[in-house]
PDB file of N, CA and C in Angstrom:
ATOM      1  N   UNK A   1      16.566 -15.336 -15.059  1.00 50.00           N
ATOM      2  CA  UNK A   1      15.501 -14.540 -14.481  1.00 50.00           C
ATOM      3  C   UNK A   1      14.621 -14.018 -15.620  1.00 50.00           C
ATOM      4  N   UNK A   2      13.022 -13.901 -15.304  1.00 56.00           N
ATOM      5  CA  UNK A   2      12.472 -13.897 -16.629  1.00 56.00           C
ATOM      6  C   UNK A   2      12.066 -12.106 -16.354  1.00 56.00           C
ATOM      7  N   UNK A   3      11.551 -11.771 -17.624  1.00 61.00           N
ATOM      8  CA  UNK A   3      11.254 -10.509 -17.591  1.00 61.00           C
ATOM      9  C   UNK A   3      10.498  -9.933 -16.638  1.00 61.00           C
ATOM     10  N   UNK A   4       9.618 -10.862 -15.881  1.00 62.00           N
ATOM     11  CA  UNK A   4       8.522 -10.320 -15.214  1.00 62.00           C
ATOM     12  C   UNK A   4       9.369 -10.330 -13.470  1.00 62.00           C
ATOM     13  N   UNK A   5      10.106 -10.826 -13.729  1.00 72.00           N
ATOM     14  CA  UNK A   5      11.184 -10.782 -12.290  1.00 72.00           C
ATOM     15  C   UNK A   5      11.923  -9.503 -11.986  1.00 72.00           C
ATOM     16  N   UNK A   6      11.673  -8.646 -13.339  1.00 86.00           N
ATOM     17  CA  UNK A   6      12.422  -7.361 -12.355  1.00 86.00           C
ATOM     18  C   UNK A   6      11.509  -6.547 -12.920  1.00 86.00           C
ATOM     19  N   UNK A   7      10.147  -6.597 -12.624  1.00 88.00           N
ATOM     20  CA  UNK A   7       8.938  -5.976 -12.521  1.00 88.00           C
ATOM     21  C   UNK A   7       8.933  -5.706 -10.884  1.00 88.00           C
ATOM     22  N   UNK A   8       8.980  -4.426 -10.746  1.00 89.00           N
ATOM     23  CA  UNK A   8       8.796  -3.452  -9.085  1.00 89.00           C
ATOM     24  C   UNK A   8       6.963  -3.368  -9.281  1.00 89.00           C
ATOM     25  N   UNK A   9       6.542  -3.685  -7.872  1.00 87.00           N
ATOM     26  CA  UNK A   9       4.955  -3.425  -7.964  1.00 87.00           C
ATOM     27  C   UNK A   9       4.279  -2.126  -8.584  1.00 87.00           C
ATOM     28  N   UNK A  10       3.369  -2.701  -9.094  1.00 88.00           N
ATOM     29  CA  UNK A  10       2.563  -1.141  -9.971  1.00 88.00           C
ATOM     30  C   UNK A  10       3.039  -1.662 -11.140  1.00 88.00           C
ATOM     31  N   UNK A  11       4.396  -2.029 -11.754  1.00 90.00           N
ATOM     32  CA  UNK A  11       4.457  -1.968 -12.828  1.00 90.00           C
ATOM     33  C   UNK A  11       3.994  -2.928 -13.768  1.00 90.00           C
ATOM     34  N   UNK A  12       4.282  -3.207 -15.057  1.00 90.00           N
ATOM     35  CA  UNK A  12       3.614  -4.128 -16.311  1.00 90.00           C
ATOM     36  C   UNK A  12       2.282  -4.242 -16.511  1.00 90.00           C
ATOM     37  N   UNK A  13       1.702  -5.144 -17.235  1.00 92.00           N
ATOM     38  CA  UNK A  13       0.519  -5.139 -17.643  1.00 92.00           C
ATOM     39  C   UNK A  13      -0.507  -5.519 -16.941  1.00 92.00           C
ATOM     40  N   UNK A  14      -1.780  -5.264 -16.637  1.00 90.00           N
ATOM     41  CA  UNK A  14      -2.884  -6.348 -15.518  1.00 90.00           C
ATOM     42  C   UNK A  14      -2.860  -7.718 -15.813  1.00 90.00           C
ATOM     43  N   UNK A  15      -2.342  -8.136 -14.818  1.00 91.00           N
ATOM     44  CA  UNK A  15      -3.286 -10.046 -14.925  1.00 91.00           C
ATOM     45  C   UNK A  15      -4.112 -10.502 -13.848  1.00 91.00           C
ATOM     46  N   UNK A  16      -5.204 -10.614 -15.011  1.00 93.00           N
ATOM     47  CA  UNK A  16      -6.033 -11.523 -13.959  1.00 93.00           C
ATOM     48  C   UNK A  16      -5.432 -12.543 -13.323  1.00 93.00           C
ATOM     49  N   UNK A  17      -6.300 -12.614 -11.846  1.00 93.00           N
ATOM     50  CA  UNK A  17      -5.923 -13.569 -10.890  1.00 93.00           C
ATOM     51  C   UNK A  17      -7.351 -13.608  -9.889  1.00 93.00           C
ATOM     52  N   UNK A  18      -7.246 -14.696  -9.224  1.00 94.00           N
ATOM     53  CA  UNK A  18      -9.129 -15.206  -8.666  1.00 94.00           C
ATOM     54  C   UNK A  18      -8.353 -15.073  -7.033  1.00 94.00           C
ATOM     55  N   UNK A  19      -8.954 -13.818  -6.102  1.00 94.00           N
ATOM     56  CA  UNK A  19      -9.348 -13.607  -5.060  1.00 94.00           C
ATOM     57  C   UNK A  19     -10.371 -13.921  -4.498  1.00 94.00           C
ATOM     58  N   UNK A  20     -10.361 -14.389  -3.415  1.00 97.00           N
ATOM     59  CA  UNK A  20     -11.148 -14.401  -2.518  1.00 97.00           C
ATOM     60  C   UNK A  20     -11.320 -13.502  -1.131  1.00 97.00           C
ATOM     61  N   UNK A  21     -12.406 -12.828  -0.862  1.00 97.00           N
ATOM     62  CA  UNK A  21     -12.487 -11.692  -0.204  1.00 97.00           C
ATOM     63  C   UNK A  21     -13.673 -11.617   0.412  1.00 97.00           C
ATOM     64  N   UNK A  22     -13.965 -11.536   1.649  1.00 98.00           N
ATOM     65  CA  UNK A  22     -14.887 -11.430   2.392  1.00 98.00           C
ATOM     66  C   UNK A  22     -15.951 -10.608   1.990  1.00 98.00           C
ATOM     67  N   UNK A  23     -17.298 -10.549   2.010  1.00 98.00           N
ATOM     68  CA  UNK A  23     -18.739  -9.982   1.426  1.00 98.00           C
ATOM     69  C   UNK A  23     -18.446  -8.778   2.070  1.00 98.00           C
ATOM     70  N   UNK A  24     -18.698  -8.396   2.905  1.00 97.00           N
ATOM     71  CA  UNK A  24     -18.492  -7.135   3.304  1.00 97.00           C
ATOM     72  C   UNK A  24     -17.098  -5.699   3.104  1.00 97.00           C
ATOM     73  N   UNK A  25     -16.167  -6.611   2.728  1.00 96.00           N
ATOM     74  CA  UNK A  25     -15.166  -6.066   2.040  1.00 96.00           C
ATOM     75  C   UNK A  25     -15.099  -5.464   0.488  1.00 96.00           C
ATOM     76  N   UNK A  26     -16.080  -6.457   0.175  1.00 96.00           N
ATOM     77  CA  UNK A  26     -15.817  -6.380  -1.387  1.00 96.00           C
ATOM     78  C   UNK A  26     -17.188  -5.350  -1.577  1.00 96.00           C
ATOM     79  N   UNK A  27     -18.070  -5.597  -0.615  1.00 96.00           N
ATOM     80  CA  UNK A  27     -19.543  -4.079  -0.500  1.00 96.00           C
ATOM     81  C   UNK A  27     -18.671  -2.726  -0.427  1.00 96.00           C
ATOM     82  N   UNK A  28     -17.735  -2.296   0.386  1.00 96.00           N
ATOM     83  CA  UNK A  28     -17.419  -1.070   1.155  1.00 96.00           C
ATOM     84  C   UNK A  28     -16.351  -0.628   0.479  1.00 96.00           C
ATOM     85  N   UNK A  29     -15.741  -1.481  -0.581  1.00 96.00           N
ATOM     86  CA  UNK A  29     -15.052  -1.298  -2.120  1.00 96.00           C
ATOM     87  C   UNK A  29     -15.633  -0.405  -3.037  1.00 96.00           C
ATOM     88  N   UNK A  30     -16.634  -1.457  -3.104  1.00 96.00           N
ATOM     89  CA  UNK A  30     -17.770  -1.506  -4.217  1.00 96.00           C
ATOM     90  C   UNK A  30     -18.357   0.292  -3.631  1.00 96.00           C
ATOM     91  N   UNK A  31     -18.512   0.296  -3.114  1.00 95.00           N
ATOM     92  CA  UNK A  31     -19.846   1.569  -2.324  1.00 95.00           C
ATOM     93  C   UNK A  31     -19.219   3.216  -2.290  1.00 95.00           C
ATOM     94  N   UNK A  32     -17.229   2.622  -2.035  1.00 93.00           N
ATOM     95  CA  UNK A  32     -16.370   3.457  -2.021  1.00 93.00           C
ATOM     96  C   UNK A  32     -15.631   4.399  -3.718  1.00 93.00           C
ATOM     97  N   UNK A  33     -15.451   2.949  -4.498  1.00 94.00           N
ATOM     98  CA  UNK A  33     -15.153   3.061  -5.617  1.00 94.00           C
ATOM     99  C   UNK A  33     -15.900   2.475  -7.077  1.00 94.00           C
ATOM    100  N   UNK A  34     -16.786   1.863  -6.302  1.00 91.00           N
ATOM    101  CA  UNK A  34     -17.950   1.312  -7.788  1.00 91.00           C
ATOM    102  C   UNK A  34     -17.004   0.212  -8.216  1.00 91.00           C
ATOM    103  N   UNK A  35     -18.045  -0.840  -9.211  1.00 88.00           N
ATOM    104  CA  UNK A  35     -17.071  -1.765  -9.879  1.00 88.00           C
ATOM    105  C   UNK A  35     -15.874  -1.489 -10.973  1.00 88.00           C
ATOM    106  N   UNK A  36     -16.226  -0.844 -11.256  1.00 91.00           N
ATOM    107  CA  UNK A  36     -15.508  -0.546 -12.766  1.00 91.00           C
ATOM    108  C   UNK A  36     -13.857   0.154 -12.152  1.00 91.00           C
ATOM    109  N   UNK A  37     -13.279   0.481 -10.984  1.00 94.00           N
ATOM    110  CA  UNK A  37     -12.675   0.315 -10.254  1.00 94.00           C
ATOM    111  C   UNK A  37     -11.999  -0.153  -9.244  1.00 94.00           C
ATOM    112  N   UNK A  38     -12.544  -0.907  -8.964  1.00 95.00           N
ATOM    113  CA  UNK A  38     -12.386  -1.943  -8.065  1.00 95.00           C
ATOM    114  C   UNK A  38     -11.030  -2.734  -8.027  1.00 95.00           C
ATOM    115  N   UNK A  39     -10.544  -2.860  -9.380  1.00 94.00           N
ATOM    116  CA  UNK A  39      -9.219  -3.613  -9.664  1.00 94.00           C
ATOM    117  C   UNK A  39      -7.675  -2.858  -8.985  1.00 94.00           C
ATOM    118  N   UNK A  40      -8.595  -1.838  -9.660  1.00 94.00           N
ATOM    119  CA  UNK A  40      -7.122  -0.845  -9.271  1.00 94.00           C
ATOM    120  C   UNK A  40      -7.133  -0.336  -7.654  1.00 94.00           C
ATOM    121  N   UNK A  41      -7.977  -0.087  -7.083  1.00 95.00           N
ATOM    122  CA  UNK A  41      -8.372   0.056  -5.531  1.00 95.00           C
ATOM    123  C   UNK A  41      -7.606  -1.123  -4.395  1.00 95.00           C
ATOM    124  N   UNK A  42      -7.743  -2.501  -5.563  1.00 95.00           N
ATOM    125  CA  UNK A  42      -7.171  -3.527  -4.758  1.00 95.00           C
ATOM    126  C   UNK A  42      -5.477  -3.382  -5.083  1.00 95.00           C
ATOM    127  N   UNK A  43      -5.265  -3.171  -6.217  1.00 95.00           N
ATOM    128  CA  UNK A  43      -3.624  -3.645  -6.101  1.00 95.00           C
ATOM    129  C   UNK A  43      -3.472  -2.201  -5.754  1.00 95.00           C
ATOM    130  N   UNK A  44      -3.721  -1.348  -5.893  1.00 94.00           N
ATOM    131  CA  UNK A  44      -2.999   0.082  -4.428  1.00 94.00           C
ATOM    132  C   UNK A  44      -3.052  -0.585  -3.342  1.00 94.00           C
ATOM    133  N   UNK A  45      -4.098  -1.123  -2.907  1.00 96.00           N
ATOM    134  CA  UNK A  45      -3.973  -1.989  -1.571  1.00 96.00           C
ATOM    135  C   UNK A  45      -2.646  -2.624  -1.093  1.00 96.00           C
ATOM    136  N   UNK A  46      -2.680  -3.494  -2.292  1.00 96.00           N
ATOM    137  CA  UNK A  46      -1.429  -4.049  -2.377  1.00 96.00           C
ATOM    138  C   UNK A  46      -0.075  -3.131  -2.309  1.00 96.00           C
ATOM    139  N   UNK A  47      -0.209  -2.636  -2.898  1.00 95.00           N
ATOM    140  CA  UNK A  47       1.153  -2.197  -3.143  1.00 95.00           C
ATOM    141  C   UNK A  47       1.488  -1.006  -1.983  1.00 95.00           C
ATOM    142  N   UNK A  48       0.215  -0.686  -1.381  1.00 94.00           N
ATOM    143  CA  UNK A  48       0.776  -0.218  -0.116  1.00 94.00           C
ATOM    144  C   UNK A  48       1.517  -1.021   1.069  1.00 94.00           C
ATOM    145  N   UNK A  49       0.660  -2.000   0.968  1.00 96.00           N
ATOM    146  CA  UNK A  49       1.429  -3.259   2.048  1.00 96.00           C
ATOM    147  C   UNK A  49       2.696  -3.512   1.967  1.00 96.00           C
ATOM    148  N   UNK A  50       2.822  -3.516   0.113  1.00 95.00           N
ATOM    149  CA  UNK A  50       4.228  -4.181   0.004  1.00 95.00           C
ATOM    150  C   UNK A  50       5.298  -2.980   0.611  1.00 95.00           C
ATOM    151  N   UNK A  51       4.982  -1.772   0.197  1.00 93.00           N
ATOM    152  CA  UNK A  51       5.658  -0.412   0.556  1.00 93.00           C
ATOM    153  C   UNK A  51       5.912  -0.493   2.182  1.00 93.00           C
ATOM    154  N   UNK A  52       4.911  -0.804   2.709  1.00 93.00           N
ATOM    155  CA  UNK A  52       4.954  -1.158   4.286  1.00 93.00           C
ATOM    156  C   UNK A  52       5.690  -2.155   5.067  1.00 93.00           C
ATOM    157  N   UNK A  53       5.446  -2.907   4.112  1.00 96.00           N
ATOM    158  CA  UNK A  53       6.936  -4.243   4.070  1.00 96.00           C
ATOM    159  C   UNK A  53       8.075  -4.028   4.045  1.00 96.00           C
ATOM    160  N   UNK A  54       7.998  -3.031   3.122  1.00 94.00           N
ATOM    161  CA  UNK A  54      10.163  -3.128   2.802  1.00 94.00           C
ATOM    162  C   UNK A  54      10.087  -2.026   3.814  1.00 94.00           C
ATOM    163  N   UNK A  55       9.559  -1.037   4.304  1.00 91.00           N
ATOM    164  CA  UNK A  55       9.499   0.183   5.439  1.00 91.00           C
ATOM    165  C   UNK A  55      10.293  -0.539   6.727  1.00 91.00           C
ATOM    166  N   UNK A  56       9.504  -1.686   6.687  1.00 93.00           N
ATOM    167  CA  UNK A  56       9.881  -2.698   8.031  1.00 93.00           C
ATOM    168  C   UNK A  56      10.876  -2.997   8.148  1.00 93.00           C
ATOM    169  N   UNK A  57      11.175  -3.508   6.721  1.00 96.00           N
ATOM    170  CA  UNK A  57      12.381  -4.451   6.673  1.00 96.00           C
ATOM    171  C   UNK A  57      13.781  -3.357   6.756  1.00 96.00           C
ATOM    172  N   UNK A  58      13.423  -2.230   6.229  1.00 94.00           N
ATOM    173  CA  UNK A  58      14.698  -1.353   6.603  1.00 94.00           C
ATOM    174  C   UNK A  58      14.611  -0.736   7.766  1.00 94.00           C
ATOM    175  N   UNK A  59      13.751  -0.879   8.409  1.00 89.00           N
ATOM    176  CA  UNK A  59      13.677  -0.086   9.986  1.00 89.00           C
ATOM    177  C   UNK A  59      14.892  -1.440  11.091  1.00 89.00           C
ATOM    178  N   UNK A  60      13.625  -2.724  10.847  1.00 94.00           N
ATOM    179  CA  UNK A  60      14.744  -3.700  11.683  1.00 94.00           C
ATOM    180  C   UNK A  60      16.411  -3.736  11.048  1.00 94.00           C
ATOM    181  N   UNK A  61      17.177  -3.792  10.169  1.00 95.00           N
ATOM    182  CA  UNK A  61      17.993  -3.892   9.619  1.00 95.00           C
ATOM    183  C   UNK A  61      18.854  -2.423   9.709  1.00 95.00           C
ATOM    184  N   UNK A  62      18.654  -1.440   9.977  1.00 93.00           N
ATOM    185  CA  UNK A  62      18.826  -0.180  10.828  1.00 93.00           C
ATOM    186  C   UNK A  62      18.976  -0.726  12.266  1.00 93.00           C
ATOM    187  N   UNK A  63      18.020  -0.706  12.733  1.00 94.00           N
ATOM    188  CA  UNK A  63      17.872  -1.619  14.079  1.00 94.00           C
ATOM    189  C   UNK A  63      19.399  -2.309  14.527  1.00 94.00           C
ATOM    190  N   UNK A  64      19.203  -3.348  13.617  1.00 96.00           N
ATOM    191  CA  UNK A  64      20.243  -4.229  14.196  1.00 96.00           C
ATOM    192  C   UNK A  64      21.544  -3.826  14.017  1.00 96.00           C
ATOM    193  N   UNK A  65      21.440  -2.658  13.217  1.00 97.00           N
ATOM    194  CA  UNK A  65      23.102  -1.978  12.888  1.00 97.00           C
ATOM    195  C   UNK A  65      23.340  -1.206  14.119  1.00 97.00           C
ATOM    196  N   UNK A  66      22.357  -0.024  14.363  1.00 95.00           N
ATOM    197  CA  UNK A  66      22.526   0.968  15.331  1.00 95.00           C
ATOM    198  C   UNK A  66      21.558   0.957  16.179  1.00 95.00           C
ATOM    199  N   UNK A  67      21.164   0.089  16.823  1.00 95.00           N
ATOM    200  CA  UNK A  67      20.293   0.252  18.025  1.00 95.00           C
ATOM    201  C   UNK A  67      19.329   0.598  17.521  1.00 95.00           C
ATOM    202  N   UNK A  68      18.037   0.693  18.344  1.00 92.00           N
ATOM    203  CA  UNK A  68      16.435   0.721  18.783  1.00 92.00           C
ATOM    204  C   UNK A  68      16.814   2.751  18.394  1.00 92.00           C
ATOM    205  N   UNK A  69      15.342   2.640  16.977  1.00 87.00           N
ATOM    206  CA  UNK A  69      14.961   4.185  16.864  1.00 87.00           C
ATOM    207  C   UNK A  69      14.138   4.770  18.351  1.00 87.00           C
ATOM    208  N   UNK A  70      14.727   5.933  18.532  1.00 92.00           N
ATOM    209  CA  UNK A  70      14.510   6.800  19.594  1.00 92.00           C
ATOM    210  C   UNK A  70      12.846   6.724  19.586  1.00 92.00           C
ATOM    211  N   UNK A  71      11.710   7.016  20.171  1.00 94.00           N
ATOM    212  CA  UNK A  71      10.489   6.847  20.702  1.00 94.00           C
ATOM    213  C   UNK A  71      10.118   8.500  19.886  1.00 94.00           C
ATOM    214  N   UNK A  72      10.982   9.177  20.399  1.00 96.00           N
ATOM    215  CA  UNK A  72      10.116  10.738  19.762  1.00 96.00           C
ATOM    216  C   UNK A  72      10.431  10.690  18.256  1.00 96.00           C
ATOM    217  N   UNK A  73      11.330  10.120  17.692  1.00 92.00           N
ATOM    218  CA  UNK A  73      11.112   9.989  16.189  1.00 92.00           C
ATOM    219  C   UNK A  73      10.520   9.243  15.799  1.00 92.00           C
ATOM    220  N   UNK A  74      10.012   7.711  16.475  1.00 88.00           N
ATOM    221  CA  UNK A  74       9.309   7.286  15.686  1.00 88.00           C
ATOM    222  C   UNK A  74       7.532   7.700  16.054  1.00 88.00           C
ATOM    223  N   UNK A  75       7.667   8.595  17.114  1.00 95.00           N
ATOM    224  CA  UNK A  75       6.206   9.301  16.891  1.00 95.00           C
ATOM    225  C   UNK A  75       5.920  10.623  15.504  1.00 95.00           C
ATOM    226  N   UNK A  76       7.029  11.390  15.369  1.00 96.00           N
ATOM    227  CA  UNK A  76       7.568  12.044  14.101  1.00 96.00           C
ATOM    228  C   UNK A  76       7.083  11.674  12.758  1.00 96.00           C
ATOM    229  N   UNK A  77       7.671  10.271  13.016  1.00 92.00           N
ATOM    230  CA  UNK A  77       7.616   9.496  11.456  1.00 92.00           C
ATOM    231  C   UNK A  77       6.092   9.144  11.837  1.00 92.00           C
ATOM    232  N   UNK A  78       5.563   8.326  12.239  1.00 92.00           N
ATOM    233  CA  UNK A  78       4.418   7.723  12.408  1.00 92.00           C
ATOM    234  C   UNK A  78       3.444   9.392  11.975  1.00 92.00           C
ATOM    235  N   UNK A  79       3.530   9.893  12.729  1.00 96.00           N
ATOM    236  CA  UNK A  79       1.959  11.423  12.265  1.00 96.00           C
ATOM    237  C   UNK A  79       2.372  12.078  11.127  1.00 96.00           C
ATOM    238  N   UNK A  80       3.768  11.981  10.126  1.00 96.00           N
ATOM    239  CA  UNK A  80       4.021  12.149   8.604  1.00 96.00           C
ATOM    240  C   UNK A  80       3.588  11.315   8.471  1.00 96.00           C
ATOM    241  N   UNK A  81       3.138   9.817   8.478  1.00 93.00           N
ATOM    242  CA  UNK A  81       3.372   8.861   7.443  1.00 93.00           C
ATOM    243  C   UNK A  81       1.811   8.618   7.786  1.00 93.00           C
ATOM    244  N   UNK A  82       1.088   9.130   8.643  1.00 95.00           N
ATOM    245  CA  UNK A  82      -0.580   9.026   9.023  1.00 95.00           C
ATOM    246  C   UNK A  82      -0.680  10.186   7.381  1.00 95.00           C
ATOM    247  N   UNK A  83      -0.219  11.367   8.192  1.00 96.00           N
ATOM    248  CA  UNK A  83      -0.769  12.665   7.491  1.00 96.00           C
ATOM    249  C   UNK A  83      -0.743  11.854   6.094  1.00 96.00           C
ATOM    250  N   UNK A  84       0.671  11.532   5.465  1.00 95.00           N
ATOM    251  CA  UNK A  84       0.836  11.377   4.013  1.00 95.00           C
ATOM    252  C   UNK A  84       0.069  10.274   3.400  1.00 95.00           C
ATOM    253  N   UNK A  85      -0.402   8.995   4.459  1.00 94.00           N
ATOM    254  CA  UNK A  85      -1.529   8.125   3.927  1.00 94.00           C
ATOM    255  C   UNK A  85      -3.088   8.985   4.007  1.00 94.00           C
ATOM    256  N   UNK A  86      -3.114  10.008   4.384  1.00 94.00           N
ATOM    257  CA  UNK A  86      -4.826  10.737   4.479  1.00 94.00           C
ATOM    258  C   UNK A  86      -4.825  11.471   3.180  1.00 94.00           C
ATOM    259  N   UNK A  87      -3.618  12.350   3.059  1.00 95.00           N
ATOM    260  CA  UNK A  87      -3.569  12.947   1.545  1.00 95.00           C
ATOM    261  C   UNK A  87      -3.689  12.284   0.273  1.00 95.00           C
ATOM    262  N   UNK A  88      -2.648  11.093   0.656  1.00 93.00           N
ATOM    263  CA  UNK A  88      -3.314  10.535  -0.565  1.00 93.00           C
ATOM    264  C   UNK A  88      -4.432   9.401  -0.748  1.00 93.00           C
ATOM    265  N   UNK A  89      -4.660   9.225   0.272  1.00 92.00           N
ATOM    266  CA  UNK A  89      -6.056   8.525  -0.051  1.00 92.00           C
ATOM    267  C   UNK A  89      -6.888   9.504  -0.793  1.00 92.00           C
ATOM    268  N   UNK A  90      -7.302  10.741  -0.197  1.00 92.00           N
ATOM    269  CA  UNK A  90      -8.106  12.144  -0.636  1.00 92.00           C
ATOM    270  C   UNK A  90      -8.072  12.193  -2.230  1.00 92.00           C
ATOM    271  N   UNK A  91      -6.742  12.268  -2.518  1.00 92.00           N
ATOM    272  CA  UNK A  91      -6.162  12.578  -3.461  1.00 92.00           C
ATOM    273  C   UNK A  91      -6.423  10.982  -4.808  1.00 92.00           C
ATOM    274  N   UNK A  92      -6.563   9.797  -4.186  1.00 88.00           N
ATOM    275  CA  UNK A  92      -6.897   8.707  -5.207  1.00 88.00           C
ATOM    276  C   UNK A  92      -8.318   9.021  -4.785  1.00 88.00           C
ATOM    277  N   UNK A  93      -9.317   9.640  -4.086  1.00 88.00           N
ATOM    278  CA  UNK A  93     -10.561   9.517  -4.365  1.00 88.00           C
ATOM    279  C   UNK A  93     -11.181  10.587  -5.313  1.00 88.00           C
ATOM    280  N   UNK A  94     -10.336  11.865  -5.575  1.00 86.00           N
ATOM    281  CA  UNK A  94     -10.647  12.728  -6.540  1.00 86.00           C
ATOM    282  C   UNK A  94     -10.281  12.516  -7.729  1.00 86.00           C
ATOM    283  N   UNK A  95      -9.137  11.336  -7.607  1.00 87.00           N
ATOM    284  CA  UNK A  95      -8.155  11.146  -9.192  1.00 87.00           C
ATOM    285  C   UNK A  95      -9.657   9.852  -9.845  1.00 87.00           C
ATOM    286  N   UNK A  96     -10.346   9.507  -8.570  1.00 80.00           N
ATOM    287  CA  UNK A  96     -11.130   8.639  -9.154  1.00 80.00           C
ATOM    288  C   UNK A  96     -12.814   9.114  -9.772  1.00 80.00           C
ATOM    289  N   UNK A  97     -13.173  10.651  -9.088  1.00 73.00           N
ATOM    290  CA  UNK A  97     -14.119  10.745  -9.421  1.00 73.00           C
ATOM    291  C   UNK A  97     -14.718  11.493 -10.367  1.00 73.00           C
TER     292      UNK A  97
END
């Protein structure tokens, strides 16, 4: 396994890599965070997804141990996990300006 294999997202050095991204996406980036940011705007992107990913993957895998999460907790979790994505969005737009 090479070094870059037990690299957790966010971490090591930037590498370039060639995206492709719809015009209007890459405007409302651009308009939100300017170019000179832009890099880092996208892999938070990323690395929220990925965060959202493994969220999943331990919810079903819970799931299949102990049954289907109850409906009023996962309304609970869902308006923390709204609230805590609004804060810190707020919070990367002041760390940015």
């Amino acid at each position: 396994m090479s070094d870059i294999d037990e690299l957790r997202p966010g971490e090591g050095n930037a590498t370039k890599v060639s995206v492709s991204l719809p015009e209007g996406t890459v405007a409302a980036v651009r308009k939100r965070v300017g170019s000179r940011e832009f890099s880092s705007y996208v892999a938070e992107a990323i690395e929220q997804q990925l965060r959202r990913q493994v969220l999943a993957e331990v919810v079903a895998e819970h799931e299949t141990e102990n049954g289907p999460v109850p409906e009023r907790s996962r309304k609970k979790v869902r308006s923390a996990w709204h609230d805590a994505e609004r804060r810190h969005a707020e919070w990367s737009v002041k760390q940015s300006a």
